[in-house]
Structures are given as structure tokens and as C-alpha cells.
PDB file of C-alpha atoms in Angstrom:
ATOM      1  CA  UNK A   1      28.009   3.549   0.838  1.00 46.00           C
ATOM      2  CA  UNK A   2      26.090   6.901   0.734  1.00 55.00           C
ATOM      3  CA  UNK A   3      22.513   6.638  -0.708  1.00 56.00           C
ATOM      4  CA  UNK A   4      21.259   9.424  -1.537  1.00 64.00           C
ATOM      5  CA  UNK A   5      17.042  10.554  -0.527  1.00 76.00           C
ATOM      6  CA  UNK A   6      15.043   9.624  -4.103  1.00 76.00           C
ATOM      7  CA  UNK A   7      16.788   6.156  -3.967  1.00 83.00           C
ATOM      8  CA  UNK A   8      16.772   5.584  -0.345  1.00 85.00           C
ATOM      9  CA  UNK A   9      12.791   6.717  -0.590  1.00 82.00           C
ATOM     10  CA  UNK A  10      12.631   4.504  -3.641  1.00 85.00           C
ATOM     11  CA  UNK A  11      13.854   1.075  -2.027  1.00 92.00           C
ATOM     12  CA  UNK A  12      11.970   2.027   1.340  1.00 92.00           C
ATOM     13  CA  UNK A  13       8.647   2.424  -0.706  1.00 92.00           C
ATOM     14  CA  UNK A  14       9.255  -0.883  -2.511  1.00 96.00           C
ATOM     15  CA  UNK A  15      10.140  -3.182   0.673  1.00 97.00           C
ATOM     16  CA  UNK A  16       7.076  -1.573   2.215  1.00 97.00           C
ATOM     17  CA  UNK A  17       5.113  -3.363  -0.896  1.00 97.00           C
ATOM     18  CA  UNK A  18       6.699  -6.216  -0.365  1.00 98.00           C
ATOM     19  CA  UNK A  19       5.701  -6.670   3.160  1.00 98.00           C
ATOM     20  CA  UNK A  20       2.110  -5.859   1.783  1.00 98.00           C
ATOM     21  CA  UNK A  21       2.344  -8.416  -1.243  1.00 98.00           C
ATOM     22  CA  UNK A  22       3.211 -10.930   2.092  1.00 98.00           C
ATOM     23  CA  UNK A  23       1.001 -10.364   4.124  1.00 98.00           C
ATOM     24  CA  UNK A  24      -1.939 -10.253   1.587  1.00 97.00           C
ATOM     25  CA  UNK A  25       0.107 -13.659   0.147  1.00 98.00           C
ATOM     26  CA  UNK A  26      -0.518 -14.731   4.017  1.00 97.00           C
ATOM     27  CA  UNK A  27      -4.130 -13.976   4.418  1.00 97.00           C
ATOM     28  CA  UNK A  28      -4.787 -16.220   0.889  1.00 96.00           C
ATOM     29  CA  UNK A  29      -3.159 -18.992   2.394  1.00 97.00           C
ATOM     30  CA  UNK A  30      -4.850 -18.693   5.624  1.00 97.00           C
ATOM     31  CA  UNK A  31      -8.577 -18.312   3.802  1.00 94.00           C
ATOM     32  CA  UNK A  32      -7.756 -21.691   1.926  1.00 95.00           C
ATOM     33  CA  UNK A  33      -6.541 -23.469   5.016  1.00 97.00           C
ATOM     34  CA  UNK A  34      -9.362 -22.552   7.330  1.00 95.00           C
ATOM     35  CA  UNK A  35      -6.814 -20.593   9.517  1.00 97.00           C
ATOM     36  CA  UNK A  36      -6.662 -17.233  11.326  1.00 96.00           C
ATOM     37  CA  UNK A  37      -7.435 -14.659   9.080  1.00 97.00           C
ATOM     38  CA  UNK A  38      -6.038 -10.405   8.462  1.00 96.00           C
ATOM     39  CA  UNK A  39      -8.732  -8.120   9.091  1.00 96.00           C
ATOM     40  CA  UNK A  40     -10.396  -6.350   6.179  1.00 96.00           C
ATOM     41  CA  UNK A  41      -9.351  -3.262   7.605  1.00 97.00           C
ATOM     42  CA  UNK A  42      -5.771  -4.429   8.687  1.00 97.00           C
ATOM     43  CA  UNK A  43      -4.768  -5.315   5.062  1.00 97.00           C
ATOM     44  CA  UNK A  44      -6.431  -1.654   3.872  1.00 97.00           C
ATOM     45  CA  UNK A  45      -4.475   0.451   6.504  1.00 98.00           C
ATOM     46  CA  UNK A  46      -1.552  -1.367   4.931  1.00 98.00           C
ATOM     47  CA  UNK A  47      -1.850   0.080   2.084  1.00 97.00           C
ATOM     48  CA  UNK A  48      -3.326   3.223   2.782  1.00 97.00           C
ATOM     49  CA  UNK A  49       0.440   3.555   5.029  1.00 96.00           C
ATOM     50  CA  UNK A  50       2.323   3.013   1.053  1.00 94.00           C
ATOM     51  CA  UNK A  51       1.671  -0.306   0.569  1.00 96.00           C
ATOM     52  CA  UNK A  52      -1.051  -0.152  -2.176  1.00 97.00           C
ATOM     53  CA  UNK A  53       0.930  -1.404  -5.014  1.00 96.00           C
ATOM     54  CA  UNK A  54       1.469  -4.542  -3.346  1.00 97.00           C
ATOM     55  CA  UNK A  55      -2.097  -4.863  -2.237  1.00 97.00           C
ATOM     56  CA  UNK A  56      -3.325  -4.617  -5.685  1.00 97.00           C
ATOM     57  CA  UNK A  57      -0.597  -6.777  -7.458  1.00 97.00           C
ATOM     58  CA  UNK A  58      -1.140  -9.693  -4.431  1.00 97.00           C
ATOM     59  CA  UNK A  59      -5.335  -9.202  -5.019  1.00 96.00           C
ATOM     60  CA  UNK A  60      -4.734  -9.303  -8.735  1.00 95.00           C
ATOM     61  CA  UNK A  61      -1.840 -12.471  -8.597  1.00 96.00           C
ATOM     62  CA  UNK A  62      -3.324 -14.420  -5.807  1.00 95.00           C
ATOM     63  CA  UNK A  63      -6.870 -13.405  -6.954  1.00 92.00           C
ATOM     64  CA  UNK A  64      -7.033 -12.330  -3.496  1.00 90.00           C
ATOM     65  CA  UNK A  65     -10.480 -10.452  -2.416  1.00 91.00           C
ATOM     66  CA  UNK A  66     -11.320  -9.574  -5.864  1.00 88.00           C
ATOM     67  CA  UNK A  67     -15.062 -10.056  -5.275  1.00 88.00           C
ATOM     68  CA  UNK A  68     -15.535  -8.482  -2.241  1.00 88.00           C
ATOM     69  CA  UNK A  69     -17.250  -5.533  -1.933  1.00 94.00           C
ATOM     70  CA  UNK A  70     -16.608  -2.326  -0.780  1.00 95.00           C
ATOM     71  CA  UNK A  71     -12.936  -3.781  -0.198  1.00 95.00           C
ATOM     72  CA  UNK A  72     -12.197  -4.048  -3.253  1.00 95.00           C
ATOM     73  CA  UNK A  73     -13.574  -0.592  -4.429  1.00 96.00           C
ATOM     74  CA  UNK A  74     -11.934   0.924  -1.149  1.00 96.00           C
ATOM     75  CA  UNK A  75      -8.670  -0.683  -2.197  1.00 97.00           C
ATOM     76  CA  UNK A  76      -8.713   0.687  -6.041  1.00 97.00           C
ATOM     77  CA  UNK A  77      -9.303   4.323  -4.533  1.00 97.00           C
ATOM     78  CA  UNK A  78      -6.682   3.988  -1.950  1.00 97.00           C
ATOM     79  CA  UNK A  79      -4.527   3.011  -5.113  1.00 97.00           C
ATOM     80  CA  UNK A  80      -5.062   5.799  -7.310  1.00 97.00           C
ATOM     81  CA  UNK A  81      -5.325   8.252  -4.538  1.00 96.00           C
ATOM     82  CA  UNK A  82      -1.653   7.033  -4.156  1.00 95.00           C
ATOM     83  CA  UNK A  83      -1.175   7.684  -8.117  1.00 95.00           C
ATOM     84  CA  UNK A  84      -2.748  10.951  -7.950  1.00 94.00           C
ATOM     85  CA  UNK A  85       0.378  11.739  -5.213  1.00 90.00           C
ATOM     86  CA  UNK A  86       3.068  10.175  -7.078  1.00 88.00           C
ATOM     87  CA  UNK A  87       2.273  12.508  -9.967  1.00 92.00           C
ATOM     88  CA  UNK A  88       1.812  15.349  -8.029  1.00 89.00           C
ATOM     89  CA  UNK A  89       5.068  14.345  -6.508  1.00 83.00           C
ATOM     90  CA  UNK A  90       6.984  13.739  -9.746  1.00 87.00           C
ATOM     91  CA  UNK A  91       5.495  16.942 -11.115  1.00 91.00           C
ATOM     92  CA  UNK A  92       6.073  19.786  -8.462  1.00 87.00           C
ATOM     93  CA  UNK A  93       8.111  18.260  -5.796  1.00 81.00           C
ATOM     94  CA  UNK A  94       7.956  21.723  -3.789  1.00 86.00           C
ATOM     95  CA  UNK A  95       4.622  21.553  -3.611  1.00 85.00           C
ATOM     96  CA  UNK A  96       5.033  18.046  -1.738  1.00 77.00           C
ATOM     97  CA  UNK A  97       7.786  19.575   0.413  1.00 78.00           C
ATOM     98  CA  UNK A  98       6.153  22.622   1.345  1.00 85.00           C
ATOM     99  CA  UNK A  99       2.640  20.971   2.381  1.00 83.00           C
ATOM    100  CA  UNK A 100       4.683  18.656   4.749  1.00 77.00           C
ATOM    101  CA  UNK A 101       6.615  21.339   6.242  1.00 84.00           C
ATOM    102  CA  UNK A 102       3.037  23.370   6.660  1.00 87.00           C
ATOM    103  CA  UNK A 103       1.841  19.919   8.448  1.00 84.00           C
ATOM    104  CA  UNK A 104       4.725  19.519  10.571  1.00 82.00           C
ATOM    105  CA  UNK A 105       4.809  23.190  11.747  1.00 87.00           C
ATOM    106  CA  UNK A 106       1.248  22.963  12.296  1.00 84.00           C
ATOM    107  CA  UNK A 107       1.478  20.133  14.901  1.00 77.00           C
TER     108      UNK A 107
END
């Protein structure tokens, strides 16, 4: 079976937010049990690397660090700094492709 790039990027993107959802999932249970915890800045690297829509559905779901500040404002930025890309993305996919291949010549 030959998938082709937009799907394969597609499921990748959504297994990545699944992790996230689990892990954040994780951390809840751990907080209620008295356990060993994520770090703050563990769970936000996760999604800053793609996972933000799982990060924000587990924190919404799970009620998950929903009062704590600046994670929480940190985490709604990360999010729609991820939106912002998606559209940009959707809208002039050579722009995406030709800023990575500047980056990657670059390094």
C-alpha cells in the first residue's frame, strides 16, 4: 500500500497528538495520585514539536492545567502559532516548501 505525502503527513501529525493527549492524560493521573509528575516545560516542548492539538484537547477534557499561569497562556500561543502555520500551509504551500528548503540549505 502506497500512501501518498498529505495523508502520510496527516496520520503522522495526528498520532503525534495522540501521544500528547497521553502523556498530558498521564501527568493528570499522576497529580491526583501524588506520583511523579511531567515537567511544565516537558509537556510544552511537546507540543511546540506538533503536538498542540492534543495538549489543548487533554487540558480542556481532563481539565488538565487550566489554571495555571503562564502555562496555560504559553500553551494557547503555541496553539495558534500552530494555526497561523496550518493556514499558511493550506494557503500557499510553496511558500512552506521554499522556506524549508532556504533552512535546510542554510545549515
Amino acid at each position: 500500500m502506497h500512501l501518498s505525502t498529505p495523508f502520510t503527513l496527516l496520520l503522522i501529525y495526528l498520532l503525534v497528538n495522540v501521544v500528547v493527549y497521553c502523556v498530558y492524560w498521564w501527568d493528570k493521573q499522576a497529580a491526583i495520585e501524588g506520583a511523579w509528575r511531567v515537567r511544565e516545560s516537558t509537556l510544552l516542548w511537546l507540543a511546540i514539536a506538533g503536538g498542540s492539538l492534543g495538549a489543548l484537547t487533554a487540558q480542556q477534557v481532563l481539565r488538565h492545567k487550566t489554571r495555571k499561569e503562564p502555562f496555560r497562556s504559553i500553551l494557547m500561543t503555541i496553539g495558534a502559532l500552530h494555526v497561523c502555520l496550518g493556514v499558511v500551509w493550506i494557503t500557499a504551500p510553496n511558500l512552506v516548501v521554499e522556506a524549508l528548503s532556504r533552512m535546510k540549505s542554510s545549515m
